[in-house]
Amino acid sequence: MHRRHLLCLLPVVVAYGSQKVQNTPSTPQVDLGYAQYQGSRLAIGVDQYLGMRFAAPPLGDLRFRAPQDPLP
């Protein structure tokens, strides 16, 4: 019975994982002040942004302090 459930879920997992990525001009851009990022709109209507830098690594004097803008 357990195997039957897994076989029923297989097409759903395959269909979700194979969504096409559309790069269209209407895809939103994000300006964080230190960098601009262009996202990708998935066929399921979700925007994704990959490789975003959020803060400088908390090393040395930056440890236990407020986050700083990421290094260029």
mmCIF file of C-alpha atoms in Angstrom:
data_model
loop_
_atom_site.group_PDB
_atom_site.id
_atom_site.type_symbol
_atom_site.label_atom_id
_atom_site.label_comp_id
_atom_site.label_asym_id
_atom_site.label_seq_id
_atom_site.Cartn_x
_atom_site.Cartn_y
_atom_site.Cartn_z
ATOM 1 C CA MET A 1 0.000 0.000 0.000
ATOM 2 C CA HIS A 2 2.835 2.388 0.816
ATOM 3 C CA ARG A 3 4.391 1.800 -2.589
ATOM 4 C CA ARG A 4 1.083 2.582 -4.294
ATOM 5 C CA HIS A 5 0.947 5.998 -2.582
ATOM 6 C CA LEU A 6 4.469 6.760 -3.713
ATOM 7 C CA LEU A 7 3.614 5.820 -7.286
ATOM 8 C CA CYS A 8 0.581 8.122 -7.181
ATOM 9 C CA LEU A 9 2.730 11.040 -6.006
ATOM 10 C CA LEU A 10 5.439 10.506 -8.609
ATOM 11 C CA PRO A 11 3.648 12.337 -11.485
ATOM 12 C CA VAL A 12 2.946 15.312 -9.200
ATOM 13 C CA VAL A 13 6.591 15.585 -8.162
ATOM 14 C CA VAL A 14 7.821 15.252 -11.744
ATOM 15 C CA ALA A 15 5.343 17.855 -13.024
ATOM 16 C CA TYR A 16 6.256 20.339 -10.284
ATOM 17 C CA GLY A 17 10.002 19.895 -10.784
ATOM 18 C CA SER A 18 9.833 20.343 -14.544
ATOM 19 C CA GLN A 19 8.216 23.801 -14.575
ATOM 20 C CA LYS A 20 9.630 25.986 -17.319
ATOM 21 C CA VAL A 21 11.362 29.230 -16.440
ATOM 22 C CA GLN A 22 10.173 32.258 -18.402
ATOM 23 C CA ASN A 23 12.348 35.348 -18.625
ATOM 24 C CA THR A 24 9.970 38.083 -19.675
ATOM 25 C CA PRO A 25 10.332 41.859 -19.591
ATOM 26 C CA SER A 26 7.513 41.980 -17.041
ATOM 27 C CA THR A 27 9.621 40.033 -14.563
ATOM 28 C CA PRO A 28 10.144 42.265 -11.540
ATOM 29 C CA GLN A 29 13.490 43.718 -10.632
ATOM 30 C CA VAL A 30 14.641 44.310 -7.082
ATOM 31 C CA ASP A 31 16.875 47.248 -6.163
ATOM 32 C CA LEU A 32 18.479 46.760 -2.742
ATOM 33 C CA GLY A 33 20.542 49.941 -2.897
ATOM 34 C CA TYR A 34 23.851 48.127 -3.307
ATOM 35 C CA ALA A 35 22.787 45.847 -6.176
ATOM 36 C CA GLN A 36 19.912 45.228 -8.580
ATOM 37 C CA TYR A 37 18.622 41.727 -9.208
ATOM 38 C CA GLN A 38 16.562 40.406 -12.114
ATOM 39 C CA GLY A 39 14.302 37.528 -11.171
ATOM 40 C CA SER A 40 12.793 34.705 -13.173
ATOM 41 C CA ARG A 41 9.088 33.982 -13.339
ATOM 42 C CA LEU A 42 8.190 30.301 -13.125
ATOM 43 C CA ALA A 43 5.291 28.896 -15.115
ATOM 44 C CA ILE A 44 3.348 28.414 -11.873
ATOM 45 C CA GLY A 45 3.360 32.190 -11.280
ATOM 46 C CA VAL A 46 6.153 32.366 -8.698
ATOM 47 C CA ASP A 47 9.062 34.797 -9.024
ATOM 48 C CA GLN A 48 12.482 33.519 -7.985
ATOM 49 C CA TYR A 49 15.700 35.407 -7.351
ATOM 50 C CA LEU A 50 18.927 33.429 -7.165
ATOM 51 C CA GLY A 51 22.344 34.435 -5.852
ATOM 52 C CA MET A 52 21.234 37.400 -3.760
ATOM 53 C CA ARG A 53 23.762 38.788 -1.289
ATOM 54 C CA PHE A 54 22.056 40.058 1.857
ATOM 55 C CA ALA A 55 24.853 41.085 4.229
ATOM 56 C CA ALA A 56 28.602 41.052 4.716
ATOM 57 C CA PRO A 57 29.849 37.983 6.594
ATOM 58 C CA PRO A 58 29.959 38.590 10.369
ATOM 59 C CA LEU A 59 33.711 38.209 10.812
ATOM 60 C CA GLY A 60 36.068 40.030 13.173
ATOM 61 C CA ASP A 61 34.668 43.417 14.273
ATOM 62 C CA LEU A 62 31.345 42.719 12.537
ATOM 63 C CA ARG A 63 30.541 39.854 14.878
ATOM 64 C CA PHE A 64 27.572 40.610 17.164
ATOM 65 C CA ARG A 65 26.871 43.904 15.379
ATOM 66 C CA ALA A 66 24.120 45.021 13.047
ATOM 67 C CA PRO A 67 24.370 43.604 9.514
ATOM 68 C CA GLN A 68 26.408 45.614 7.013
ATOM 69 C CA ASP A 69 25.862 45.879 3.260
ATOM 70 C CA PRO A 70 27.599 43.045 1.410
ATOM 71 C CA LEU A 71 31.055 43.536 -0.008
ATOM 72 C CA PRO A 72 31.269 44.209 -3.776
#
